[in-house]
Coordinates of C-alpha atoms and ligand atoms in Angstrom, one line a residue:
M81 CA 19.4 9.7 -10.5
N82 CA 21.1 9.9 -7.2
I83 CA 22.8 13.1 -5.9
H84 CA 25.4 13.6 -3.1
E85 CA 24.5 14.3 0.5
Y86 CA 25.8 17.9 0.3
Q87 CA 23.7 18.6 -2.8
A88 CA 20.6 17.0 -1.2
R89 CA 21.1 19.3 1.8
N90 CA 21.2 22.3 -0.5
M91 CA 18.0 21.2 -2.1
L92 CA 16.2 20.7 1.2
E93 CA 17.6 24.0 2.7
K94 CA 15.7 25.8 -0.1
H95 CA 12.6 24.4 1.4
N96 CA 13.3 25.7 4.9
I97 CA 14.8 22.6 6.3
K98 CA 17.6 23.4 8.7
F99 CA 20.7 21.2 9.0
P100 CA 23.8 21.7 11.3
K101 CA 26.3 24.0 9.6
G102 CA 28.3 22.2 7.0
K103 CA 30.6 22.7 3.9
V104 CA 32.0 20.4 1.3
G105 CA 35.7 20.2 0.4
S106 CA 37.9 18.2 -1.9
T107 CA 41.4 18.4 -0.5
P108 CA 42.8 17.7 3.0
K109 CA 43.8 21.3 3.2
E110 CA 40.3 22.5 2.4
I111 CA 38.9 20.1 5.0
Y112 CA 41.3 21.4 7.5
N113 CA 40.3 25.0 6.9
I114 CA 36.6 24.3 7.0
A115 CA 37.0 22.3 10.3
K116 CA 39.0 25.1 11.7
S117 CA 36.4 27.7 10.8
F118 CA 33.8 25.5 12.7
G119 CA 36.0 25.4 15.8
G120 CA 37.8 22.1 15.2
K121 CA 35.4 19.6 16.5
V122 CA 33.5 18.3 13.4
V123 CA 32.0 15.3 11.7
V124 CA 33.8 14.5 8.4
K125 CA 31.8 12.4 5.8
A126 CA 32.8 10.8 2.6
Q127 CA 30.6 11.9 -0.3
I128 CA 29.6 8.9 -2.4
H129 CA 26.3 7.8 -3.8
S130 CA 25.7 5.2 -1.1
G131 CA 24.5 4.9 2.4
G132 CA 26.2 2.6 4.9
R133 CA 29.2 5.0 5.0
G134 CA 29.3 5.1 8.8
K135 CA 29.8 1.3 9.1
A136 CA 32.3 1.3 6.3
G137 CA 34.6 3.9 8.0
G138 CA 33.6 6.8 5.8
V139 CA 32.1 9.0 8.6
K140 CA 34.2 10.2 11.5
I141 CA 33.8 12.4 14.5
C142 CA 37.0 14.4 14.7
N143 CA 38.2 16.3 17.7
S144 CA 40.4 18.8 15.9
A145 CA 41.0 20.3 12.5
I146 CA 44.3 18.3 12.2
E147 CA 42.4 15.1 12.9
A148 CA 39.8 16.1 10.2
K149 CA 42.7 16.7 7.8
E150 CA 44.4 13.4 8.5
F151 CA 41.1 11.5 8.1
S152 CA 40.3 13.1 4.8
K153 CA 43.9 12.4 3.6
K154 CA 43.3 8.7 4.3
I155 CA 39.9 8.7 2.4
I156 CA 40.0 11.2 -0.5
N157 CA 40.8 9.5 -3.8
T158 CA 40.2 6.0 -2.4
R159 CA 37.3 3.8 -3.2
L160 CA 34.9 3.4 -0.3
I161 CA 33.2 0.0 -0.1
T162 CA 29.9 -0.2 1.8
N163 CA 27.2 -2.8 2.0
Q164 CA 25.5 -1.0 -0.8
T165 CA 28.3 -0.3 -3.3
G166 CA 29.3 -3.8 -4.5
P167 CA 32.9 -5.0 -4.2
E168 CA 34.4 -2.2 -6.3
G169 CA 33.1 0.6 -4.1
Y170 CA 32.8 4.2 -5.1
L171 CA 35.5 6.9 -5.5
V172 CA 35.6 9.5 -2.8
E173 CA 36.3 12.9 -4.5
K174 CA 34.7 15.2 -1.9
M175 CA 34.2 15.2 1.9
F176 CA 31.6 17.0 3.8
V177 CA 32.4 18.7 7.1
T178 CA 29.7 19.5 9.6
E179 CA 29.3 20.7 13.2
I180 CA 28.8 17.9 15.7
T181 CA 25.3 17.4 17.0
D182 CA 24.8 15.9 20.5
I183 CA 22.5 12.9 19.8
K184 CA 19.9 11.9 22.4
K185 CA 17.8 9.7 20.1
E186 CA 18.1 8.6 16.4
L187 CA 14.9 8.4 14.3
Y188 CA 14.3 7.5 10.7
L189 CA 12.1 9.5 8.3
S190 CA 11.7 9.0 4.5
L191 CA 9.3 9.9 1.8
L192 CA 9.1 7.7 -1.3
I193 CA 6.9 6.5 -4.1
D194 CA 5.2 3.3 -3.0
P195 CA 4.4 1.1 -6.0
D196 CA 1.7 -0.8 -4.1
S197 CA -0.4 2.1 -3.0
E198 CA 0.7 4.2 -6.1
C199 CA 1.3 7.3 -4.0
P200 CA 4.0 9.0 -2.0
V201 CA 4.3 7.5 1.4
F202 CA 6.1 8.7 4.5
I203 CA 7.9 6.1 6.6
A204 CA 9.1 6.8 10.1
S205 CA 10.9 4.6 12.6
L206 CA 11.6 5.2 16.3
H207 CA 14.9 3.5 15.8
G208 CA 16.9 5.2 13.1
G209 CA 20.6 5.3 12.5
M210 CA 23.0 2.7 11.2
D211 CA 21.0 -0.4 12.1
I212 CA 17.8 0.7 10.3
E213 CA 17.8 -2.4 8.1
K214 CA 17.7 -4.6 11.2
T215 CA 14.8 -2.6 12.7
A216 CA 12.9 -3.0 9.4
E217 CA 13.3 -6.8 9.7
S218 CA 12.8 -7.4 13.4
N219 CA 10.8 -4.5 14.7
Q220 CA 7.9 -3.8 12.4
A221 CA 5.8 -2.5 15.2
H222 CA 8.1 0.5 15.5
I223 CA 7.7 1.5 11.8
F224 CA 4.9 3.8 10.8
K225 CA 3.6 4.8 7.4
M226 CA 1.4 7.6 6.1
N227 CA 0.1 7.6 2.5
C228 CA -0.3 10.9 0.8
D229 CA -2.9 11.5 -1.9
P230 CA -0.9 12.6 -5.0
F231 CA -3.5 15.3 -5.8
L232 CA -4.5 16.5 -2.4
G233 CA -1.1 16.1 -0.6
I234 CA -0.9 15.5 3.1
K235 CA -4.2 15.4 5.0
P236 CA -3.8 17.2 8.3
Y237 CA -5.7 14.6 10.3
K238 CA -3.5 11.8 9.0
L239 CA -0.4 13.8 9.8
K240 CA -1.6 14.3 13.3
Q241 CA -2.1 10.6 13.8
F242 CA 1.2 9.8 12.2
V243 CA 3.4 12.2 14.3
A244 CA 1.5 11.2 17.5
K245 CA 2.9 7.7 17.1
L246 CA 6.5 9.0 17.2
N247 CA 6.0 10.2 20.8
L248 CA 8.4 13.1 20.5
P249 CA 9.3 15.2 23.5
G250 CA 7.7 18.7 24.0
D251 CA 4.2 20.0 24.1
D252 CA 3.4 20.2 20.4
N253 CA 4.7 18.4 17.4
S254 CA 5.3 21.6 15.5
Q255 CA 8.9 20.8 14.5
I256 CA 8.1 17.4 13.0
V257 CA 4.9 18.7 11.3
S258 CA 6.7 21.5 9.5
L259 CA 9.6 19.2 8.7
I260 CA 7.2 16.7 7.1
N261 CA 5.4 19.4 5.2
N262 CA 8.7 20.9 3.9
I263 CA 10.0 17.5 2.8
Y264 CA 6.7 16.9 0.9
K265 CA 7.1 20.3 -0.9
A266 CA 10.7 19.5 -1.8
F267 CA 9.8 16.1 -3.0
I268 CA 7.0 17.3 -5.3
S269 CA 8.8 20.3 -6.7
N270 CA 12.0 18.4 -7.5
D271 CA 10.3 15.3 -8.9
C272 CA 12.0 13.0 -6.3
S273 CA 11.3 9.3 -5.9
L274 CA 13.0 9.3 -2.5
I275 CA 14.0 11.6 0.3
E276 CA 15.5 9.8 3.2
I277 CA 16.7 11.4 6.5
N278 CA 18.6 8.9 8.5
P279 CA 19.3 9.7 11.2
L280 CA 16.8 12.4 12.1
V281 CA 17.9 13.1 15.7
I282 CA 16.6 14.6 18.9
D283 CA 19.5 16.7 20.2
D284 CA 20.4 17.7 23.8
K285 CA 18.1 20.7 23.6
A286 CA 15.2 18.5 22.5
N287 CA 15.3 19.9 18.9
L288 CA 14.7 17.8 15.9
V289 CA 17.8 17.8 13.7
P290 CA 18.4 16.0 10.4
L291 CA 22.0 14.7 10.2
D292 CA 22.0 12.9 6.9
C293 CA 20.0 12.9 3.7
K294 CA 19.7 11.0 0.6
I295 CA 17.7 12.1 -2.5
T296 CA 16.9 10.2 -5.6
I297 CA 15.3 12.0 -8.6
D298 CA 12.9 10.3 -10.9
D299 CA 14.9 9.7 -14.1
D300 CA 11.8 10.1 -16.2
A301 CA 11.4 13.6 -15.0
L302 CA 14.9 14.8 -15.6
F303 CA 13.9 16.2 -19.0
R304 CA 12.1 19.0 -17.2
N305 CA 14.7 19.5 -14.4
K306 CA 17.7 20.8 -16.3
E307 CA 19.2 22.4 -13.2
I308 CA 19.0 19.1 -11.3
L309 CA 20.6 17.2 -14.2
K310 CA 23.7 19.4 -13.7
L311 CA 24.2 17.7 -10.3
R312 CA 24.7 14.3 -12.0
D313 CA 28.0 12.7 -11.0
I314 CA 28.9 10.1 -13.7
N315 CA 31.9 8.9 -11.6
Q316 CA 29.5 7.6 -9.1
E317 CA 27.5 5.5 -11.6
N318 CA 28.2 2.0 -12.7
T319 CA 29.9 2.7 -16.0
M320 CA 28.1 -0.1 -17.8
E321 CA 24.8 1.2 -16.6
T322 CA 25.7 4.7 -17.8
R323 CA 26.7 3.3 -21.2
A324 CA 23.5 1.3 -21.4
K325 CA 21.4 4.4 -20.7
D326 CA 23.1 6.2 -23.6
Y327 CA 21.8 3.5 -25.9
D328 CA 18.4 3.4 -24.3
L329 CA 18.9 0.0 -22.9
A330 CA 17.5 -0.9 -19.5
Y331 CA 20.5 -2.5 -17.8
V332 CA 21.0 -3.4 -14.1
K333 CA 24.1 -5.3 -13.0
L334 CA 23.4 -8.0 -10.4
T335 CA 26.1 -9.3 -8.1
G336 CA 27.1 -13.0 -7.9
G337 CA 25.5 -14.2 -11.2
N338 CA 27.2 -15.9 -14.1
V339 CA 24.6 -15.8 -16.9
G340 CA 24.6 -12.7 -19.0
C341 CA 21.0 -12.2 -20.2
M342 CA 19.8 -10.2 -23.2
V343 CA 16.1 -10.0 -23.5
N344 CA 13.4 -7.7 -24.9
G345 CA 10.5 -6.7 -22.8
A346 CA 10.6 -6.5 -19.0
G347 CA 8.1 -9.4 -18.5
L348 CA 10.1 -11.7 -20.7
A349 CA 13.3 -10.5 -19.0
M350 CA 11.9 -11.4 -15.6
A351 CA 10.6 -14.8 -16.8
T352 CA 14.1 -15.5 -18.3
M353 CA 15.7 -14.6 -15.0
D354 CA 13.4 -16.9 -13.2
I355 CA 14.2 -19.8 -15.5
T356 CA 17.9 -19.1 -15.1
T357 CA 17.6 -19.2 -11.4
K358 CA 15.5 -22.4 -11.5
S359 CA 18.3 -24.1 -13.5
G360 CA 20.6 -23.5 -10.6
C361 CA 22.5 -20.7 -12.3
Y362 CA 22.0 -17.0 -11.5
P363 CA 21.6 -14.0 -13.8
A364 CA 24.5 -11.6 -13.8
N365 CA 22.2 -8.8 -15.0
F366 CA 18.9 -7.5 -16.1
L367 CA 19.1 -6.3 -19.7
D368 CA 16.0 -5.2 -21.6
V369 CA 16.9 -4.1 -25.2
G370 CA 13.4 -2.9 -25.8
G371 CA 10.7 -3.9 -28.3
S372 CA 11.8 -1.9 -31.3
T373 CA 15.5 -2.8 -31.0
D374 CA 17.9 -2.4 -33.9
K375 CA 21.3 -3.8 -34.8
E376 CA 23.4 -1.1 -33.1
K377 CA 21.5 -1.6 -29.8
I378 CA 22.0 -5.3 -30.0
K379 CA 25.7 -4.9 -30.6
E380 CA 26.1 -2.5 -27.7
A381 CA 24.1 -4.8 -25.4
F382 CA 26.4 -7.7 -26.4
R383 CA 29.5 -5.6 -25.7
I384 CA 28.2 -4.7 -22.3
L385 CA 27.5 -8.3 -21.5
V386 CA 30.9 -9.6 -22.7
S387 CA 32.8 -6.8 -20.7
D388 CA 31.4 -8.3 -17.5
K389 CA 34.1 -10.7 -16.4
E390 CA 31.7 -12.7 -14.1
I391 CA 29.8 -14.0 -17.1
K392 CA 30.3 -17.6 -18.2
Y393 CA 27.3 -18.0 -20.5
I394 CA 25.3 -15.6 -22.6
L395 CA 21.6 -16.2 -22.8
I396 CA 19.7 -14.4 -25.5
N397 CA 15.9 -14.6 -25.4
L398 CA 14.2 -12.3 -27.9
F399 CA 10.8 -11.9 -29.4
A400 CA 11.0 -10.3 -32.8
G401 CA 7.9 -8.2 -33.2
I402 CA 8.6 -4.8 -34.7
A403 CA 12.3 -5.7 -34.7
K404 CA 13.4 -8.3 -37.3
A405 CA 15.1 -11.5 -36.1
D406 CA 17.5 -11.6 -39.0
L407 CA 18.8 -8.1 -38.3
I408 CA 19.1 -9.0 -34.6
A409 CA 21.1 -12.1 -35.6
E410 CA 23.4 -10.0 -37.8
G411 CA 24.0 -7.7 -34.8
I412 CA 24.9 -10.7 -32.5
V413 CA 27.3 -12.2 -35.1
E414 CA 29.0 -8.9 -35.8
A415 CA 29.5 -8.1 -32.1
N416 CA 30.6 -11.7 -31.4
N417 CA 33.3 -11.4 -34.1
E418 CA 34.3 -8.0 -33.1
L419 CA 35.0 -9.1 -29.5
N420 CA 36.3 -12.5 -30.5
N421 CA 33.9 -14.0 -28.0
K422 CA 34.2 -17.7 -27.1
L423 CA 31.6 -17.9 -24.4
P424 CA 28.7 -20.3 -25.0
I425 CA 25.6 -18.5 -26.3
I426 CA 22.1 -19.9 -25.7
V427 CA 19.6 -18.4 -28.1
S428 CA 15.9 -18.5 -28.1
M429 CA 14.4 -16.3 -30.8
R430 CA 10.9 -16.1 -32.1
G431 CA 8.8 -13.9 -34.3
T432 CA 9.4 -12.0 -37.5
N433 CA 12.1 -13.6 -39.7
S434 CA 13.2 -15.9 -36.9
E435 CA 14.0 -18.7 -39.4
S436 CA 16.4 -16.6 -41.5
G437 CA 17.7 -15.3 -38.2
F438 CA 18.7 -18.8 -37.0
E439 CA 20.3 -19.5 -40.4
I440 CA 22.6 -16.5 -39.9
L441 CA 23.5 -17.7 -36.4
K442 CA 24.1 -21.3 -37.5
N443 CA 26.3 -20.2 -40.4
S444 CA 28.5 -18.1 -38.1
N445 CA 31.3 -19.2 -35.7
L446 CA 29.2 -18.5 -32.6
N447 CA 29.5 -21.1 -29.8
L448 CA 25.8 -21.5 -30.3
H449 CA 23.2 -23.5 -28.4
V450 CA 19.7 -23.3 -29.8
A451 CA 16.8 -23.3 -27.4
N452 CA 13.3 -23.8 -28.8
N453 CA 11.5 -22.6 -25.6
L454 CA 12.1 -21.5 -22.1
G455 CA 12.3 -25.2 -20.9
D456 CA 15.1 -25.8 -23.3
V457 CA 17.0 -22.8 -21.9
S458 CA 16.9 -24.4 -18.5
K459 CA 18.1 -27.8 -19.8
L460 CA 20.9 -26.2 -21.8
L461 CA 22.1 -24.2 -18.8
L462 CA 22.1 -27.4 -16.7
E463 CA 24.1 -29.3 -19.4
L464 CA 26.6 -26.5 -19.7
E465 CA 27.0 -26.4 -15.9
K466 CA 27.7 -30.1 -15.8
T467 CA 30.3 -30.1 -18.6
K468 CA 32.2 -27.1 -17.3
Ligands
GDP528 P1 25.6 6.7 6.5 O1 26.1 5.6 7.3 O2 26.1 6.7 5.1 O3 24.1 6.7 6.5 O4 26.1 8.1 7.1 P2 25.4 9.1 8.2 O5 25.6 10.5 7.7 O6 24.1 8.7 8.5 O7 26.4 8.9 9.4 C1 26.5 7.6 10.1 C2 26.3 7.8 11.6 O8 27.3 8.7 12.1 C3 25.0 8.3 12.0 O9 24.0 7.3 12.0 C4 25.3 8.9 13.3 O10 25.1 7.8 14.3 C5 26.7 9.3 13.2 N1 26.8 10.7 13.1 C6 26.6 11.5 12.0 N2 26.7 12.8 12.3 C7 26.8 12.9 13.6 C8 26.9 14.0 14.6 O11 26.8 15.2 14.3 N3 27.0 13.6 15.9 C9 27.1 12.4 16.3 N4 27.2 12.1 17.6 N5 27.0 11.3 15.5 C10 26.9 11.6 14.2
MN529 MN1 22.6 7.9 7.1

């Protein structure tokens, strides 16, 4: 689960991390009053669950409270599109106003769970700010990492080596050392999977100041973080992904694809996506209905797929183990009729009761294309693409 920048700041402030003074507002008048109370010169920032706001026009340095008000008037209640939001963008309902920091240098610092080393890892870059993605691609030598033992935490000797590489001004590295220790504490105590400070700047007084922060909370730990769960902002979530979560479906929308995939098991889902790509099409989503799926889940999954207007073909690839293929088939037919769907449906279905499952599909008015294996799936997709 993602949270807003202003909420992430609150969370880090509880762990003794200091930010420039700031306050959130939701109307131009509020933004004006906050800016005025800060002396007029402020940075005003759209609050959405996405980075890349600076480049998208969602962050502005304003020279007066009136300018802050005008800027917020232009942005509040619009959808801000960044390179991370997809074409629909996210609705801006709140803006954050902060004092301006005089930037001498922009760094990057984050802590995240690294699946390769299976531990929390700090990443720092000498070149932070809005072009961090470019640095990551072209300037690997300026990116440093430090793994943390999940049981022992940060080892002091490693931390010393890590911060030495950053070559910060001043005699000691006490500011960065305490920042890193505090980030680690916040990360562990809130069950985060990411804390990212970009930019972390050196200001005109050689102080280290975080100017932005992004926090992601591990969904699987939300059951024990009821207070954090209250920070959830459903308006910032892809509505289909939200719906899918309620039915315990693992659904991720992918941009640019035209094949709606319904699969069970993450491994099979990925193999299916590979086959789709190999045939020259591209999956429009990842959708894992789970091993012990039932009729209602299948119907909801089908509804989610059909509601995606980019989809031209539906590809169902299921292995009926605990779930029964005939019940799955009934779910597909019922949802298909309910939605009056005419899109071609490629089905590969194996396992328990698959024969009676196929009987049900064949006796329905589905625009059905039967695949006996993954190779068939690819061939059928190619044929459908040719005849379109
Ligand atoms: P993001 O683009 O969504 O990551 O939003 P940020 O909060 O990181 O802001 C984008 C950029 O605005 C930063 O990389 C900074 O270069 C700039 N910026 C943000 N706050 C300040 C500030 O207080 N002073 C100055 N000079 N620039 C700022
Ligand atoms: Mn940023």
